[in-house]
Amino acid sequence: MAHTEWRDAPELPDFSLLKRLARDQLIFLLEQLPGKKDLFIDSDLMSPLDRIANVTILKQHEVDKLYKVELKPIVSSSDQLCFLIRPRIQTVKWISDLVNADKVAGRFRRYKIIFTPQKFYACETVLEEQGVYGDVTTDEWNFYILPLDDDILSLELPEFFRDNFLEGDQRWVTTAGSALHLLQSVYGSFSKVYGIGRCAKMVYESWRELMEEGEQRTRQPEFAKVFLVDRDVDFVTPLCSQVVYEGLVDDLFRIKCGSVEFGPDVTSSDKSIKVMLNSQDKVFSEIRNEHFSNVFGFLSQKAKNLQTAYDKRRGMDIQQMKAFVSDELKGLKQEHRLLSLHIGASESMMKKKTKQDFQELLKTEHSLLEGFEIRECITYIEEHINRQVSMIDSLRLLCLLSITENGLLSKDYRSLKAQYLQSYGIKHLLTFANLRQLGLLEEQQAGETLTVMESKVGKLVNDKTVGKLTDAFSSLAKKSNFRALSKRLALVPKSGEEYDLRVPRDMAYVFSGAYIPLSCKLIEQVLERDGWTGLEEVTRMLNGQEFAVTGGSSSSEARNKTDAQRIVLVMFLGGCTFSEISALRFLGKERGCRFIVVTTAITNSARLLEALLDNHA
Amino acid sequence: MAFVTANWNPLGEAFYRKIELYEMGWNLKDGLRECLVAAAPYGGPISLLKGHNRRSPSARPQLEIYSSSGLPLASFPWKSGVVKQLGWTVSDDLLCVQEDGTVLVYDLLGGFKRHFSMGNEVSQSQVLETKIFHSPYGTGVAILTGALRFTLATNIDDIKLRRLPEVPGLQGAPSCWAVLTQDRQSKVLLANGSHLFILDNTACTPVTPPGLSPQASSIVHMCDSFSYKYLALLTDSGHVWMGTSNLKEKLSEVDTKIKTPPKQMAWCRRPKSQQPSAVVMWDGLLIVVGECKETIQYHLDDDSILVPELDGVRIISGTHHELLQEVPGACEEIFKIASMAPGALLLEAHKEYEKESQKADEYLREIKEQSLLSEAVRQCVEAAGHEHEPETQKTLLRAASFGKCFLSNFPPEQFVSMCRDLRVLNAVRDYTVGIPLTHTQFKQMTVQVLIDRLVYRKLYPLAIEICRYLKTPEYQGVSRVLKHWACYKVQQKEESDEVIAKAVSVKLADAAGISYSEIATKAYESGRTELAIKLLEFEPRSGEQVPLLLKIKKSPLALSKAIESGDTDLVYTVVMYLKNELNRGDFFMMLRNQPVALSLYKQFCKHQEQDTLKDLFNQDDDHEELGNLYVKASYKEQRLEARIALLQSAVDEYYKAKNEFSAKTTEDEMRLLRFQRELEEKKGELLVGFSLHDTMTTLLSVGLHKQAEQLYKDFRVPDKRFWWLKLKSLAEKEDWEELEKFGKSKKSPIGYLPFVEVCIKHHNKYEAKKYVSKVTPEQKVKAHLAVGDMEGAAEAAIERRNESEISTVLSRCSATTDHLLMERLNRAKATAVKK
């Protein structure tokens, strides 16, 4: 099942080019401030930066010391300070304070802020309001895309989700548009663009504008199609527990920027080890998409094979031994090391996941997805809350319950919420407010409220802008319609049938055969139909906002099946999970095409919900 | 054809010719007498100021502007101060330097553009003399003041006044002076008697031109060449000295034998010319001097002025407009009498060919034998470019074309582009347009600039035709012209907004790269706000629309346009602008109708202005959000009292929002906080800020059961939670006795399986077993398994005849130890399945 091995797989474009572009620009920017300088980096930019330009490269360009931005007073003796930051008001304010403090102390330094991926007017306003606009030079590092793997590109913007969907702040839309434009200008145009969701539409518009402004270069496209999808189209999938190996690793150990830190319990030593998880890792690339119940068996088989390979050296003569040592041994050693790590990881996974609790948790999730024994589920969730099992998991179950049931009954909503607050404190009143705003956790409304609102707004709908207002409202008062969607798209396979996880027959395998991710199913359907025709009812339940546009290259080109025509770019706005990526890889294999996932960030249930807590702000 | 050389005059090695460009179309009574005249280079317009030195206020001097062919472009009475000098800028604007140092700028159609001053010092001591010059930086103005000091501005579009150092020993006005451009700096060269000085920013340096004949006692005139590379000096002894303008090298010196001071002197050079030459003009006489002793003398009937050009000198008189230049090499080769140059032979061959004479072949043969045919074609093409008469051009081009026939793979580009260029040149040289450009000048000035010049003259159709004909890219060509046209159009006051908007949109519809916002700005500047808005509708780029909309105070429209664009930076710009522009209430009202802008502004306030956020919610009566805001604030507050006060505000807001649930919960929180503090004070346990659950856990763990019970009752904690809590904390402390008592206190709401599991978790199998019997039948198997009692589990499973439970037990059995048990289970399973 190793993904890259299937015959006739189309060649993927070389994304390392993007890294080179970003590096060159960064070096150029650093050289704009000649001489020794201290560099302050936003903490969440550390890992991405490391993938682009490591410390050695930075030192070569006269970076003296590196600091993490901590929003505290600094101790730096350098006369030149360079800040590499995301365009956040808070950080800019901190820098302004630094500059002002230096001024008071009569200290003269040079300051340069490099915003990445772009600067925002709001940040400049802050500089202006704090009276340091003239003291600071600003620049942009257009580092839009970090290739995490052969088929995963990330914008590394976790805040995209909260900013865009919760706060209604659309500033990142142009960023996403620019990222697509970058891909297009480096790798060629697309023949067709599909999308669903309000944000997707806006991103497409912003991209289109960039296309129109720039010069048109006609060249052989390297991707056939692009699919843009908003995270809020499908909240169910990221809320489910992940059971595919890569997803599980992410849930348990948190993969950060393509690498994971395995603790002592995995490495069976007293050190933690940082491992890059990508297709370069031969062992990992074979198990990443597997259901975790298969992983252990696979690994032990692998271990046996490895042993046989080692055993070969018995009975070798000197010559053969020499060849073995020089050719194979290094590879085997490497594989050995990785293998033992992954075995360690899966052991620790098994320890946690085969426990009673996890099984029951999964069972509850599956019941919720199927809409079966809801009362029992509620009791289970209640107990979960009362026992303070896990703050995030409880919240996750509550959200799943609400989405799958189209909101909670008033009685249940109040009692569960009250109990949750008792367990975790009243500050979560704010969390609940956020969840409600996003439609993740709602109280069932008496039927008419929504229509009243709609008709009220309807009276105003003449103006284009008011049209947008309606959108805003409808997304506020959005119904999940999960049950109906699930039926329509056959997301939940009929229960009772045995599902052999070793030989997956559809994308449901990523959730133990209990559920096909809605997002991936949509993509499959649209690609199959080459548009949205026939899916009208589905899109209506998803609040519409779907589109399909034919791009630059002609249809005759599309018909000849070059490699490029079998590559589909999927952009998740607001993050995507490893389970979805695995599902898409499976789908690609089934349909003889390959998917490249572009996401604003890799997400999972914990990240999604943590973004909605309000105690950190 | 025979007359081509009729107007040629030999001078040393070279020939000079005087070509008539136009018979002037103007009708001047007194010719150019008593006029201030300025003519722009590159065949530009001519301005006249008549009677400028009549000082009576009753008779205002008349300022007139003409094209090079003498067609009137503008005329108006001069109402400002006394003009000392007229001059043209590189972009065809007229500069009028007044006595007081004020410079007025007009466009070539007489429209006033702006004015600027040359500084206080100039206005105090008045302008004595002034010169307008061109440098690589643009057009400059140099002034000699009454105080005998020089003030200089190198570029009038970016005025930086420079006052040059004093000249030692200068008693009166210098006998002559000129502006030089050297080393990217403008300097003044002046003659005081026989002494020459160079004035730069810092110093005044005396200089001596090498080899200047000693009999001169004074330098009466000087001029530099069009390229500022060469300098000519005229001494009172009538000698013309010519050399490089850095005064390092002398090129020649000629005696004119005329000792009266001349009216004007100018260089007459062309690129690649054979010798340096200058033209000196006296009343009624014009002399061309070169390297040799001889000179060419022309008689002038009328007052004239000299206009130096890149490749010659134009002579404008009251009636005629002529060009005096050295005959270009190619023309000389071809037309010189008895020339045997290949070009001449080819021309001859073609003539014979037209006459159908076999001599054509002989000539051709002669050229071909020397294999100079391609050279001949080249000569003809080049010469055609230098000829002014279309007939001559045609003859030469035909000859070239004829010669081309006998050449294989001769590159056609030169021929084709020459034909095109000549077509354009003939069009602009036309009497009605009046731009007498030579081909050399045209190449130097480029098509873009020519188009600009036509646009300045509002000759839009011609400009567009030329762009199309020369296939200029739309951005630089047609679109640019159309934009200028539209900008002009919107200023036409007599037409209505609708008509203009329609006309503009129709004309510009399919042109690429049109910026409607620029046109709209123009409309706004000429006071037509409504038209500007109409035009902005056509602008596809919101980024361009919005700033103008703000400028014309259409902020609501600007806001909605910005939002439509989806560009948050743009929205921000508008919001910040509005914030400063409007009063708070109006500002909030406007935001309220624009949710996108509102949420953006809220984001900003969250970090920058918390209080504004509160005002915003207040204005909207959004009590729910206000409540949330207070709750959030309470978490940042360290002092308990303040915290409770904030929560109280939250409670009030929640009640206003009719959100009883949140209000009650918040009230509970306040109660809890007070309770926690009380206990903290009494018992010294750190509690404040804990959740209810955590508080109870802490209380139980330190043995404050009574207080925990109190919370349980006061806060209506569900039984289940309390039981779980107590169970866990007792097990934690391994207080098994208390646990047993607790288990028996009443029927457990969470059942007894948790008891079993908790005990096992703390490795107390013994205690665990105590509760197995109390477990409900459904959970019995689990309980037995938990304590590791396989028999009991098997018993329970078999009793319940539950297949899956039996399987579970089976899976836990090991084949070696539980052999018998497994058999029993398998049997039971079989029957259960059967059932």
Short mmCIF file of C-alpha atoms in Angstrom, two decimals, chain A residues 13-23 47-48 51-52 143-156 182-183 187 257-259 276-278 596-599 602:
data_model
loop_
_atom_site.label_atom_id
_atom_site.label_comp_id
_atom_site.label_asym_id
_atom_site.label_seq_id
_atom_site.Cartn_x
_atom_site.Cartn_y
_atom_site.Cartn_z
CA PRO A 13 6.38 18.68 -9.66
CA ASP A 14 9.52 19.57 -7.79
CA PHE A 15 8.44 21.76 -4.91
CA SER A 16 11.90 22.29 -3.50
CA LEU A 17 12.07 25.17 -5.95
CA LEU A 18 9.69 27.05 -3.65
CA LYS A 19 12.15 26.67 -0.81
CA ARG A 20 14.98 27.98 -2.91
CA LEU A 21 12.95 31.00 -3.96
CA ALA A 22 12.07 31.79 -0.37
CA ARG A 23 15.64 31.37 0.78
CA SER A 47 10.36 25.65 12.54
CA PRO A 48 9.33 26.84 9.07
CA ARG A 51 13.30 24.31 6.82
CA ILE A 52 14.20 27.23 4.56
CA PHE A 143 7.31 33.23 1.98
CA TYR A 144 3.88 31.90 1.17
CA ILE A 145 4.35 28.20 0.92
CA LEU A 146 6.40 25.66 2.80
CA PRO A 147 6.55 22.26 1.12
CA LEU A 148 6.15 19.78 3.98
CA ASP A 149 6.36 16.75 1.76
CA ASP A 150 6.15 15.68 -1.86
CA ASP A 151 2.42 16.22 -1.83
CA ILE A 152 1.78 18.54 1.11
CA LEU A 153 2.24 22.28 0.89
CA SER A 154 1.50 24.39 3.91
CA LEU A 155 1.02 28.10 4.37
CA GLU A 156 1.87 27.57 8.05
CA LEU A 182 2.87 31.80 -6.82
CA LEU A 183 2.21 28.14 -7.59
CA TYR A 187 4.39 25.58 -12.16
CA CYS A 257 6.15 21.45 10.60
CA GLY A 258 6.73 17.95 9.28
CA SER A 259 8.74 16.69 12.20
CA MET A 276 11.36 14.19 10.15
CA LEU A 277 8.21 12.50 8.96
CA ASN A 278 8.01 12.48 5.19
CA ILE A 596 -1.42 17.72 -3.85
CA VAL A 597 -2.74 19.20 -0.66
CA VAL A 598 -2.27 22.88 -0.01
CA THR A 599 -3.43 23.87 3.42
CA ILE A 602 -2.13 21.01 9.36
#
